[in-house]
CSV table of N, CA and C in Angstrom, one decimal:
chain,number,residue,atom,x,y,z
A,1,UNK,N,-26.3,-6.8,19.6
A,1,UNK,CA,-25.4,-7.4,18.6
A,1,UNK,C,-25.0,-6.4,17.6
A,2,UNK,N,-23.9,-6.7,16.9
A,2,UNK,CA,-23.4,-5.8,15.9
A,2,UNK,C,-24.2,-6.0,14.6
A,3,UNK,N,-24.4,-4.9,13.9
A,3,UNK,CA,-25.2,-5.0,12.7
A,3,UNK,C,-24.5,-4.3,11.5
A,4,UNK,N,-24.8,-4.8,10.3
A,4,UNK,CA,-24.2,-4.1,9.1
A,4,UNK,C,-22.7,-4.3,9.0
A,5,UNK,N,-22.1,-3.4,8.2
A,5,UNK,CA,-20.7,-3.4,8.0
A,5,UNK,C,-20.1,-2.2,8.6
A,6,UNK,N,-19.0,-2.4,9.3
A,6,UNK,CA,-18.3,-1.2,9.9
A,6,UNK,C,-17.5,-0.5,8.8
A,7,UNK,N,-17.5,0.8,8.8
A,7,UNK,CA,-16.9,1.6,7.8
A,7,UNK,C,-15.4,1.3,7.7
A,8,UNK,N,-14.8,1.4,6.5
A,8,UNK,CA,-13.4,1.2,6.3
A,8,UNK,C,-12.5,2.1,7.2
A,9,UNK,N,-13.0,3.2,7.6
A,9,UNK,CA,-12.3,4.2,8.4
A,9,UNK,C,-12.3,3.7,9.9
A,10,UNK,N,-13.1,2.7,10.2
A,10,UNK,CA,-13.1,2.2,11.6
A,10,UNK,C,-14.2,3.0,12.3
A,11,UNK,N,-14.3,2.8,13.7
A,11,UNK,CA,-15.3,3.4,14.5
A,11,UNK,C,-15.6,2.6,15.7
A,12,UNK,N,-16.6,3.0,16.4
A,12,UNK,CA,-17.0,2.3,17.6
A,12,UNK,C,-18.5,1.9,17.5
A,13,UNK,N,-18.8,0.8,18.1
A,13,UNK,CA,-20.2,0.3,18.2
A,13,UNK,C,-20.4,-0.4,19.5
A,14,UNK,N,-21.6,-0.2,20.1
A,14,UNK,CA,-21.9,-0.8,21.4
A,14,UNK,C,-22.4,-2.2,21.2
A,15,UNK,N,-21.9,-3.1,22.1
A,15,UNK,CA,-22.3,-4.5,22.2
A,15,UNK,C,-23.0,-4.6,23.5
A,16,UNK,N,-24.3,-4.9,23.5
A,16,UNK,CA,-25.1,-5.0,24.8
A,16,UNK,C,-25.0,-6.5,25.3
A,17,UNK,N,-24.5,-6.6,26.5
A,17,UNK,CA,-24.4,-8.0,27.1
A,17,UNK,C,-25.5,-8.1,28.1
A,18,UNK,N,-26.4,-9.0,28.0
A,18,UNK,CA,-27.5,-9.3,29.0
A,18,UNK,C,-27.2,-10.7,29.6
A,19,UNK,N,-26.9,-10.7,30.9
A,19,UNK,CA,-26.6,-11.9,31.5
A,19,UNK,C,-26.9,-11.8,33.0
A,20,UNK,N,-27.2,-13.0,33.6
A,20,UNK,CA,-27.4,-13.0,35.1
A,20,UNK,C,-26.2,-13.7,35.8
A,21,UNK,N,-25.1,-13.7,35.0
A,21,UNK,CA,-23.9,-14.4,35.6
A,21,UNK,C,-22.7,-13.5,35.2
A,22,UNK,N,-21.5,-13.9,35.7
A,22,UNK,CA,-20.3,-13.3,35.3
A,22,UNK,C,-20.0,-13.7,33.9
A,23,UNK,N,-19.3,-12.8,33.1
A,23,UNK,CA,-19.0,-13.1,31.7
A,23,UNK,C,-17.6,-12.6,31.3
A,24,UNK,N,-17.1,-13.1,30.2
A,24,UNK,CA,-15.8,-12.7,29.7
A,24,UNK,C,-16.0,-12.4,28.2
A,25,UNK,N,-15.5,-11.3,27.7
A,25,UNK,CA,-15.6,-11.0,26.2
A,25,UNK,C,-14.2,-10.9,25.6
A,26,UNK,N,-14.1,-11.3,24.4
A,26,UNK,CA,-12.8,-11.2,23.7
A,26,UNK,C,-13.1,-11.1,22.2
A,27,UNK,N,-12.1,-10.5,21.5
A,27,UNK,CA,-12.1,-10.4,20.1
A,27,UNK,C,-11.0,-11.3,19.6
A,28,UNK,N,-11.3,-12.0,18.4
A,28,UNK,CA,-10.3,-12.9,17.8
A,28,UNK,C,-9.2,-12.2,17.0
A,29,UNK,N,-9.4,-10.9,16.8
A,29,UNK,CA,-8.4,-10.1,16.0
A,29,UNK,C,-8.0,-8.9,16.8
A,30,UNK,N,-6.7,-8.5,16.5
A,30,UNK,CA,-6.2,-7.3,17.2
A,30,UNK,C,-6.8,-6.0,16.7
A,31,UNK,N,-7.5,-6.0,15.5
A,31,UNK,CA,-8.0,-4.7,15.0
A,31,UNK,C,-9.3,-4.3,15.7
A,32,UNK,N,-9.8,-5.1,16.6
A,32,UNK,CA,-11.0,-4.7,17.4
A,32,UNK,C,-10.5,-4.7,18.9
A,33,UNK,N,-10.8,-3.6,19.6
A,33,UNK,CA,-10.5,-3.6,21.0
A,33,UNK,C,-11.9,-3.4,21.7
A,34,UNK,N,-11.9,-4.0,22.9
A,34,UNK,CA,-13.2,-3.9,23.7
A,34,UNK,C,-12.9,-3.0,24.9
A,35,UNK,N,-13.9,-2.2,25.2
A,35,UNK,CA,-13.8,-1.3,26.4
A,35,UNK,C,-13.7,-2.0,27.7
A,36,UNK,N,-14.2,-3.2,27.7
A,36,UNK,CA,-14.0,-4.0,28.9
A,36,UNK,C,-14.1,-5.5,28.5
A,37,UNK,N,-13.4,-6.3,29.2
A,37,UNK,CA,-13.2,-7.7,28.8
A,37,UNK,C,-14.0,-8.7,29.8
A,38,UNK,N,-14.6,-8.1,30.8
A,38,UNK,CA,-15.4,-9.0,31.7
A,38,UNK,C,-16.3,-8.1,32.5
A,39,UNK,N,-17.3,-8.8,33.1
A,39,UNK,CA,-18.3,-8.2,34.0
A,39,UNK,C,-19.2,-9.2,34.6
A,40,UNK,N,-20.1,-8.6,35.4
A,40,UNK,CA,-21.2,-9.4,36.0
A,40,UNK,C,-22.5,-8.8,35.7
A,41,UNK,N,-23.4,-9.6,35.2
A,41,UNK,CA,-24.8,-9.0,34.9
A,41,UNK,C,-24.8,-8.2,33.6
A,42,UNK,N,-25.7,-7.4,33.4
A,42,UNK,CA,-25.9,-6.6,32.2
A,42,UNK,C,-24.9,-5.5,32.1
A,43,UNK,N,-24.4,-5.3,30.8
A,43,UNK,CA,-23.4,-4.2,30.6
A,43,UNK,C,-23.4,-3.9,29.1
A,44,UNK,N,-22.8,-2.7,28.8
A,44,UNK,CA,-22.6,-2.3,27.5
A,44,UNK,C,-21.0,-2.3,27.3
A,45,UNK,N,-20.6,-3.0,26.2
A,45,UNK,CA,-19.2,-3.1,25.9
A,45,UNK,C,-19.0,-2.3,24.5
A,46,UNK,N,-18.1,-1.4,24.5
A,46,UNK,CA,-17.8,-0.6,23.3
A,46,UNK,C,-16.7,-1.4,22.5
A,47,UNK,N,-17.1,-1.7,21.2
A,47,UNK,CA,-16.1,-2.3,20.3
A,47,UNK,C,-15.5,-1.1,19.5
A,48,UNK,N,-14.2,-1.0,19.6
A,48,UNK,CA,-13.5,0.0,18.7
A,48,UNK,C,-12.8,-0.7,17.6
A,49,UNK,N,-13.1,-0.3,16.4
A,49,UNK,CA,-12.5,-1.0,15.2
A,49,UNK,C,-11.5,0.0,14.6
A,50,UNK,N,-10.3,-0.5,14.4
A,50,UNK,CA,-9.3,0.3,13.7
A,50,UNK,C,-9.6,0.4,12.2
A,51,UNK,N,-9.0,1.4,11.6
A,51,UNK,CA,-9.2,1.6,10.1
A,51,UNK,C,-8.6,0.4,9.4
A,52,UNK,N,-9.2,0.0,8.3
A,52,UNK,CA,-8.8,-1.2,7.6
A,52,UNK,C,-7.7,-0.8,6.6
A,53,UNK,N,-6.5,-1.2,6.8
A,53,UNK,CA,-5.3,-0.8,5.9
A,53,UNK,C,-5.2,-1.7,4.7
A,54,UNK,N,-6.1,-2.7,4.5
A,54,UNK,CA,-6.0,-3.6,3.4
A,54,UNK,C,-7.1,-3.3,2.4
A,55,UNK,N,-7.0,-3.9,1.2
A,55,UNK,CA,-8.0,-3.7,0.2
A,55,UNK,C,-9.1,-4.8,0.1
A,56,UNK,N,-9.1,-5.6,1.2
A,56,UNK,CA,-10.1,-6.7,1.3
A,56,UNK,C,-11.0,-6.4,2.5
A,57,UNK,N,-12.3,-6.8,2.4
A,57,UNK,CA,-13.2,-6.8,3.5
A,57,UNK,C,-12.6,-7.8,4.5
A,58,UNK,N,-12.8,-7.5,5.8
A,58,UNK,CA,-12.4,-8.4,6.8
A,58,UNK,C,-13.5,-8.7,7.8
A,59,UNK,N,-13.5,-9.9,8.4
A,59,UNK,CA,-14.5,-10.3,9.3
A,59,UNK,C,-13.8,-11.1,10.4
A,60,UNK,N,-14.4,-10.9,11.6
A,60,UNK,CA,-13.9,-11.6,12.8
A,60,UNK,C,-15.1,-11.8,13.7
A,61,UNK,N,-14.8,-12.5,14.8
A,61,UNK,CA,-15.9,-12.7,15.8
A,61,UNK,C,-15.5,-12.1,17.2
A,62,UNK,N,-16.5,-11.6,17.8
A,62,UNK,CA,-16.4,-11.2,19.2
A,62,UNK,C,-17.2,-12.2,20.0
A,63,UNK,N,-16.5,-12.8,21.0
A,63,UNK,CA,-17.1,-13.9,21.7
A,63,UNK,C,-17.3,-13.5,23.2
A,64,UNK,N,-18.5,-13.8,23.7
A,64,UNK,CA,-18.8,-13.6,25.1
A,64,UNK,C,-19.2,-15.0,25.7
A,65,UNK,N,-18.5,-15.3,26.8
A,65,UNK,CA,-18.8,-16.5,27.5
A,65,UNK,C,-19.3,-16.2,28.9
A,66,UNK,N,-20.4,-16.7,29.3
A,66,UNK,CA,-21.0,-16.5,30.6
A,66,UNK,C,-21.1,-17.8,31.4
A,67,UNK,N,-20.8,-17.6,32.7
A,67,UNK,CA,-20.9,-18.8,33.5
A,67,UNK,C,-20.0,-19.9,33.2
A,68,UNK,N,-19.0,-19.6,32.3
A,68,UNK,CA,-18.0,-20.6,32.0
A,68,UNK,C,-18.5,-21.6,30.9
A,69,UNK,N,-19.8,-21.6,30.6
A,69,UNK,CA,-20.2,-22.6,29.6
A,69,UNK,C,-21.1,-22.0,28.5
A,70,UNK,N,-21.8,-20.9,28.7
A,70,UNK,CA,-22.7,-20.3,27.7
A,70,UNK,C,-21.8,-19.4,26.8
A,71,UNK,N,-21.9,-19.7,25.5
A,71,UNK,CA,-21.0,-18.9,24.6
A,71,UNK,C,-21.9,-18.3,23.5
A,72,UNK,N,-21.7,-17.0,23.3
A,72,UNK,CA,-22.4,-16.3,22.2
A,72,UNK,C,-21.3,-15.6,21.4
A,73,UNK,N,-21.5,-15.6,20.1
A,73,UNK,CA,-20.5,-14.9,19.2
A,73,UNK,C,-21.2,-13.9,18.3
A,74,UNK,N,-20.6,-12.8,18.1
A,74,UNK,CA,-21.1,-11.8,17.2
A,74,UNK,C,-20.1,-11.6,16.1
A,75,UNK,N,-20.6,-11.7,14.8
A,75,UNK,CA,-19.7,-11.5,13.7
A,75,UNK,C,-19.6,-10.0,13.4
A,76,UNK,N,-18.4,-9.6,13.2
A,76,UNK,CA,-18.1,-8.2,12.9
A,76,UNK,C,-17.4,-8.1,11.5
A,77,UNK,N,-18.0,-7.4,10.6
A,77,UNK,CA,-17.4,-7.3,9.3
A,77,UNK,C,-17.1,-5.8,9.0
A,78,UNK,N,-15.9,-5.6,8.4
A,78,UNK,CA,-15.5,-4.2,8.1
A,78,UNK,C,-15.2,-4.1,6.6
A,79,UNK,N,-15.6,-3.0,6.1
A,79,UNK,CA,-15.5,-2.7,4.6
A,79,UNK,C,-14.0,-2.6,4.3
A,80,UNK,N,-13.7,-3.0,3.0
A,80,UNK,CA,-12.3,-2.9,2.5
A,80,UNK,C,-11.8,-1.5,2.6
A,81,UNK,N,-10.5,-1.4,2.8
A,81,UNK,CA,-9.8,-0.1,2.9
A,81,UNK,C,-9.5,0.4,1.5
A,82,UNK,N,-9.0,1.6,1.4
A,82,UNK,CA,-8.6,2.1,0.1
A,82,UNK,C,-7.2,1.6,-0.3
A,83,UNK,N,-7.0,1.5,-1.6
A,83,UNK,CA,-5.6,1.2,-2.1
A,83,UNK,C,-4.7,2.3,-1.7
A,84,UNK,N,-3.5,2.0,-1.3
A,84,UNK,CA,-2.5,3.0,-1.0
A,84,UNK,C,-1.2,2.8,-1.9
A,85,UNK,N,-0.6,3.9,-2.2
A,85,UNK,CA,0.6,3.8,-3.1
A,85,UNK,C,1.5,5.0,-2.8
A,86,UNK,N,2.7,4.7,-2.4
A,86,UNK,CA,3.7,5.8,-2.2
A,86,UNK,C,5.0,5.4,-2.9
A,87,UNK,N,5.7,6.4,-3.4
A,87,UNK,CA,7.0,6.2,-4.1
A,87,UNK,C,8.0,6.9,-3.3
A,88,UNK,N,9.3,6.4,-3.3
A,88,UNK,CA,10.3,7.0,-2.5
A,88,UNK,C,10.8,8.3,-3.1
A,89,UNK,N,10.5,8.5,-4.4
A,89,UNK,CA,11.0,9.8,-5.0
A,89,UNK,C,10.0,10.2,-6.1
A,90,UNK,N,9.9,11.4,-6.4
A,90,UNK,CA,9.0,11.9,-7.5
A,90,UNK,C,9.8,12.3,-8.7
A,91,UNK,N,11.2,12.4,-8.5
A,91,UNK,CA,12.0,12.8,-9.7
A,91,UNK,C,13.4,12.2,-9.5
A,92,UNK,N,14.1,12.1,-10.6
A,92,UNK,CA,15.5,11.6,-10.6
A,92,UNK,C,16.2,12.3,-11.8
A,93,UNK,N,17.4,12.8,-11.4
A,93,UNK,CA,18.3,13.4,-12.4
A,93,UNK,C,19.3,12.4,-12.8
A,94,UNK,N,19.1,11.7,-13.9
A,94,UNK,CA,20.1,10.6,-14.3
A,94,UNK,C,21.3,11.2,-14.9
A,95,UNK,N,22.4,10.5,-14.7
A,95,UNK,CA,23.7,10.9,-15.3
A,95,UNK,C,23.7,10.6,-16.8
A,96,UNK,N,24.6,11.1,-17.6
A,96,UNK,CA,24.6,10.8,-19.0
A,96,UNK,C,25.0,9.4,-19.4
A,97,UNK,N,25.8,8.8,-18.5
A,97,UNK,CA,26.2,7.4,-18.7
A,97,UNK,C,25.0,6.4,-18.2
A,98,UNK,N,25.1,5.2,-18.6
A,98,UNK,CA,24.1,4.2,-18.0
A,98,UNK,C,24.2,4.2,-16.5
A,99,UNK,N,23.1,4.4,-15.9
A,99,UNK,CA,23.1,4.4,-14.4
A,99,UNK,C,21.7,3.9,-13.9
A,100,UNK,N,21.7,3.7,-12.6
A,100,UNK,CA,20.4,3.1,-12.0
A,100,UNK,C,20.0,3.9,-10.8
A,101,UNK,N,18.8,3.8,-10.4
A,101,UNK,CA,18.2,4.4,-9.2
A,101,UNK,C,17.2,3.4,-8.7
A,102,UNK,N,17.2,3.2,-7.4
A,102,UNK,CA,16.3,2.3,-6.7
A,102,UNK,C,15.1,3.1,-6.3
A,103,UNK,N,13.9,2.6,-6.7
A,103,UNK,CA,12.6,3.2,-6.4
A,103,UNK,C,11.9,2.3,-5.4
A,104,UNK,N,11.7,2.8,-4.2
A,104,UNK,CA,10.9,2.0,-3.2
A,104,UNK,C,9.4,2.3,-3.4
A,105,UNK,N,8.7,1.2,-3.6
A,105,UNK,CA,7.2,1.3,-3.8
A,105,UNK,C,6.6,0.7,-2.5
A,106,UNK,N,5.7,1.5,-1.9
A,106,UNK,CA,5.0,1.1,-0.7
A,106,UNK,C,3.5,1.1,-1.0
A,107,UNK,N,2.9,-0.1,-1.0
A,107,UNK,CA,1.5,-0.3,-1.4
A,107,UNK,C,0.9,-1.4,-0.6
A,108,UNK,N,-0.4,-1.4,-0.5
A,108,UNK,CA,-1.2,-2.4,0.1
A,108,UNK,C,-1.9,-3.3,-0.9
A,109,UNK,N,-1.6,-3.1,-2.2
A,109,UNK,CA,-2.3,-3.9,-3.2
A,109,UNK,C,-1.3,-4.1,-4.4
A,110,UNK,N,-1.9,-4.7,-5.5
A,110,UNK,CA,-1.1,-4.9,-6.7
A,110,UNK,C,-0.9,-3.6,-7.4
A,111,UNK,N,0.2,-3.5,-8.2
A,111,UNK,CA,0.6,-2.3,-8.9
A,111,UNK,C,1.3,-2.7,-10.2
A,112,UNK,N,1.3,-1.8,-11.1
A,112,UNK,CA,2.0,-1.9,-12.4
A,112,UNK,C,2.9,-0.7,-12.6
A,113,UNK,N,4.2,-1.0,-13.0
A,113,UNK,CA,5.1,0.1,-13.3
A,113,UNK,C,5.5,0.1,-14.8
A,114,UNK,N,5.5,1.3,-15.4
A,114,UNK,CA,5.8,1.4,-16.8
A,114,UNK,C,6.6,2.7,-17.1
A,115,UNK,N,7.5,2.7,-18.1
A,115,UNK,CA,8.2,3.8,-18.5
A,115,UNK,C,7.6,4.2,-19.9
A,116,UNK,N,7.6,5.6,-20.2
A,116,UNK,CA,7.1,6.0,-21.5
A,116,UNK,C,8.2,6.1,-22.5
A,117,UNK,N,9.5,5.8,-22.1
A,117,UNK,CA,10.6,5.8,-23.0
A,117,UNK,C,11.4,4.5,-23.0
A,118,UNK,N,11.8,4.0,-24.1
A,118,UNK,CA,12.5,2.8,-24.2
A,118,UNK,C,13.9,2.8,-23.5
A,119,UNK,N,14.5,4.0,-23.4
A,119,UNK,CA,15.8,4.1,-22.8
A,119,UNK,C,15.8,4.0,-21.2
A,120,UNK,N,14.6,4.0,-20.6
A,120,UNK,CA,14.5,4.0,-19.2
A,120,UNK,C,13.6,2.8,-18.9
A,121,UNK,N,14.1,1.8,-18.1
A,121,UNK,CA,13.4,0.5,-17.9
A,121,UNK,C,13.3,0.2,-16.4
A,122,UNK,N,12.2,-0.1,-15.9
A,122,UNK,CA,12.1,-0.6,-14.5
A,122,UNK,C,12.5,-2.1,-14.5
A,123,UNK,N,13.1,-2.6,-13.4
A,123,UNK,CA,13.5,-4.0,-13.3
A,123,UNK,C,12.4,-5.0,-13.3
A,124,UNK,N,11.2,-4.5,-12.8
A,124,UNK,CA,10.0,-5.4,-12.8
A,124,UNK,C,8.9,-4.5,-13.2
A,125,UNK,N,7.9,-5.0,-13.9
A,125,UNK,CA,6.8,-4.2,-14.4
A,125,UNK,C,5.5,-4.3,-13.6
A,126,UNK,N,5.5,-5.2,-12.6
A,126,UNK,CA,4.3,-5.4,-11.7
A,126,UNK,C,4.7,-6.0,-10.4
A,127,UNK,N,3.8,-5.9,-9.4
A,127,UNK,CA,4.1,-6.5,-8.1
A,127,UNK,C,2.9,-6.4,-7.2
A,128,UNK,N,3.0,-6.9,-6.0
A,128,UNK,CA,2.0,-6.8,-5.0
A,128,UNK,C,2.6,-6.3,-3.7
A,129,UNK,N,2.1,-5.3,-3.1
A,129,UNK,CA,2.7,-4.8,-1.8
A,129,UNK,C,3.9,-4.0,-2.0
A,130,UNK,N,4.8,-4.0,-1.0
A,130,UNK,CA,6.0,-3.2,-1.0
A,130,UNK,C,7.1,-3.9,-1.9
A,131,UNK,N,7.9,-3.1,-2.6
A,131,UNK,CA,9.0,-3.6,-3.4
A,131,UNK,C,10.0,-2.5,-3.7
A,132,UNK,N,11.2,-2.9,-4.0
A,132,UNK,CA,12.3,-2.0,-4.5
A,132,UNK,C,12.4,-2.4,-6.0
A,133,UNK,N,12.2,-1.3,-6.8
A,133,UNK,CA,12.3,-1.5,-8.3
A,133,UNK,C,13.5,-0.7,-8.7
A,134,UNK,N,14.4,-1.3,-9.5
A,134,UNK,CA,15.6,-0.6,-10.0
A,134,UNK,C,15.2,0.0,-11.4
A,135,UNK,N,15.4,1.3,-11.5
A,135,UNK,CA,15.2,2.0,-12.8
A,135,UNK,C,16.6,2.1,-13.4
A,136,UNK,N,16.7,1.6,-14.7
A,136,UNK,CA,17.9,1.7,-15.4
A,136,UNK,C,17.8,2.6,-16.6
A,137,UNK,N,18.6,3.6,-16.6
A,137,UNK,CA,18.7,4.6,-17.7
A,137,UNK,C,19.9,4.2,-18.6
A,138,UNK,N,19.6,3.9,-19.9
A,138,UNK,CA,20.7,3.7,-20.8
A,138,UNK,C,21.5,5.0,-21.1
A,139,UNK,N,22.7,4.8,-21.5
A,139,UNK,CA,23.6,6.0,-21.8
A,139,UNK,C,22.9,6.9,-22.8
A,140,UNK,N,23.0,8.2,-22.6
A,140,UNK,CA,22.4,9.1,-23.5
A,140,UNK,C,23.5,9.5,-24.6
A,141,UNK,N,23.2,9.0,-25.9
A,141,UNK,CA,24.2,9.3,-26.9
A,141,UNK,C,24.1,10.6,-27.6
A,142,UNK,N,23.1,11.4,-27.2
A,142,UNK,CA,22.8,12.7,-27.8
A,142,UNK,C,23.4,13.9,-27.0
A,143,UNK,N,23.4,15.0,-27.7
A,143,UNK,CA,23.9,16.2,-27.0
A,143,UNK,C,22.7,17.0,-26.4
A,144,UNK,N,21.6,16.4,-26.3
A,144,UNK,CA,20.4,17.0,-25.7
A,144,UNK,C,20.0,16.2,-24.5
A,145,UNK,N,19.6,16.9,-23.4
A,145,UNK,CA,19.0,16.2,-22.3
A,145,UNK,C,17.7,15.6,-22.7
A,146,UNK,N,17.3,14.5,-22.1
A,146,UNK,CA,16.1,13.8,-22.4
A,146,UNK,C,15.3,13.5,-21.2
A,147,UNK,N,14.0,13.4,-21.4
A,147,UNK,CA,13.0,13.2,-20.3
A,147,UNK,C,12.2,11.9,-20.5
A,148,UNK,N,11.8,11.3,-19.4
A,148,UNK,CA,10.9,10.2,-19.4
A,148,UNK,C,10.1,10.2,-18.1
A,149,UNK,N,9.0,9.5,-18.1
A,149,UNK,CA,8.2,9.4,-16.9
A,149,UNK,C,7.9,7.9,-16.6
A,150,UNK,N,8.1,7.5,-15.4
A,150,UNK,CA,7.8,6.2,-14.9
A,150,UNK,C,6.4,6.4,-14.2
A,151,UNK,N,5.4,5.6,-14.6
A,151,UNK,CA,4.1,5.7,-14.0
A,151,UNK,C,3.9,4.4,-13.2
A,152,UNK,N,3.4,4.5,-12.0
A,152,UNK,CA,3.1,3.3,-11.1
A,152,UNK,C,1.6,3.5,-10.8
A,153,UNK,N,0.8,2.4,-11.1
A,153,UNK,CA,-0.6,2.5,-11.0
A,153,UNK,C,-1.1,1.3,-10.2
A,154,UNK,N,-2.1,1.5,-9.3
A,154,UNK,CA,-2.7,0.3,-8.5
A,154,UNK,C,-3.9,-0.1,-9.3
A,155,UNK,N,-4.4,-1.3,-8.9
A,155,UNK,CA,-5.7,-1.8,-9.5
A,155,UNK,C,-6.8,-0.9,-9.1
A,156,UNK,N,-6.7,-0.1,-8.0
A,156,UNK,CA,-7.7,0.8,-7.5
A,156,UNK,C,-7.5,2.2,-8.1
A,157,UNK,N,-6.7,2.3,-9.1
A,157,UNK,CA,-6.6,3.5,-9.9
A,157,UNK,C,-5.8,4.7,-9.2
A,158,UNK,N,-5.0,4.3,-8.2
A,158,UNK,CA,-4.1,5.3,-7.6
A,158,UNK,C,-2.9,5.4,-8.6
A,159,UNK,N,-2.5,6.6,-9.0
A,159,UNK,CA,-1.4,6.8,-9.9
A,159,UNK,C,-0.4,7.7,-9.3
A,160,UNK,N,0.9,7.3,-9.4
A,160,UNK,CA,2.0,8.1,-9.0
A,160,UNK,C,3.1,8.1,-10.1
A,161,UNK,N,3.8,9.1,-10.2
A,161,UNK,CA,4.8,9.2,-11.3
A,161,UNK,C,6.2,9.6,-10.8
A,162,UNK,N,7.2,9.2,-11.5
A,162,UNK,CA,8.6,9.7,-11.3
A,162,UNK,C,9.0,10.4,-12.6
A,163,UNK,N,9.4,11.6,-12.5
A,163,UNK,CA,9.9,12.4,-13.7
A,163,UNK,C,11.4,12.2,-13.7
A,164,UNK,N,11.9,11.7,-14.8
A,164,UNK,CA,13.3,11.5,-15.0
A,164,UNK,C,13.9,12.4,-16.1
A,165,UNK,N,15.0,13.1,-15.8
A,165,UNK,CA,15.7,13.9,-16.7
A,165,UNK,C,17.1,13.4,-16.8
A,166,UNK,N,17.6,13.0,-18.0
A,166,UNK,CA,18.9,12.5,-18.1
A,166,UNK,C,19.8,13.6,-18.8
A,167,UNK,N,21.0,13.7,-18.3
A,167,UNK,CA,21.9,14.7,-18.8
A,167,UNK,C,22.4,14.3,-20.2
A,168,UNK,N,22.7,15.4,-21.0
A,168,UNK,CA,23.2,15.2,-22.3
A,168,UNK,C,24.6,14.7,-22.4
A,169,UNK,N,25.0,14.0,-23.4
A,169,UNK,CA,26.3,13.5,-23.6
A,169,UNK,C,27.2,14.7,-24.1
A,170,UNK,N,28.5,14.5,-24.0
A,170,UNK,CA,29.4,15.6,-24.5
A,170,UNK,C,29.4,15.5,-26.0
A,171,UNK,N,29.6,16.7,-26.6
A,171,UNK,CA,29.7,16.8,-28.0
A,171,UNK,C,30.9,16.0,-28.5
A,172,UNK,N,30.8,15.3,-29.6
A,172,UNK,CA,31.9,14.5,-30.2
A,172,UNK,C,32.0,14.8,-31.7
A,173,UNK,N,33.3,14.7,-32.2
A,173,UNK,CA,33.5,14.9,-33.6
A,173,UNK,C,34.6,14.0,-34.1
A,174,UNK,N,34.3,13.3,-35.2
A,174,UNK,CA,35.3,12.4,-35.8
A,174,UNK,C,35.3,12.6,-37.3
A,175,UNK,N,36.4,12.5,-37.9
A,175,UNK,CA,36.5,12.6,-39.4
A,175,UNK,C,37.2,11.4,-39.9
A,176,UNK,N,36.8,10.9,-41.0
A,176,UNK,CA,37.4,9.7,-41.5
A,176,UNK,C,37.6,9.8,-43.0
A,177,UNK,N,38.7,9.6,-43.7
A,177,UNK,CA,40.0,9.3,-43.1
A,177,UNK,C,40.7,10.6,-42.6
A,178,UNK,N,41.5,10.4,-41.6
A,178,UNK,CA,42.3,11.6,-41.1
A,178,UNK,C,43.4,11.9,-42.0
A,179,UNK,N,43.8,13.1,-42.2
A,179,UNK,CA,44.9,13.5,-43.1
A,179,UNK,C,46.0,14.2,-42.3
């Protein structure tokens, strides 16, 4: 029988079948594969468990049926996987006028997005899983380029950033009243 918790990275474990009849083995979930699905008499079946891509522990049953009527089930539990977070870009060169950039967030958990400057705003400040977030940079009224950082953080403390540099506005001069 299976014992303990399978590592989040996956692995293999032997399941010993002791029977005096023909038997059939199956897994209820696709993340466990069996080295053989049937046999006659005693045998060892290797359960191969895929890495857990989620941030939740997962459990399923491996069921062995012998002689068509005898059923035994083994519970298999796998540890939660690590939080993942990827951003479609690490930097953006914003134009001097108001403009936008779509940031694709790929994650298996909840996340929070924040800008460190008020002139650069994400369309949403939090989500779960994959999302497209539109970054909007307000027009730059100054003759200096400016910088901001958008930080995206998961509940599992994975942190990714986007460095944004916005071009300077053109120099302007006006006098009032004109003569």
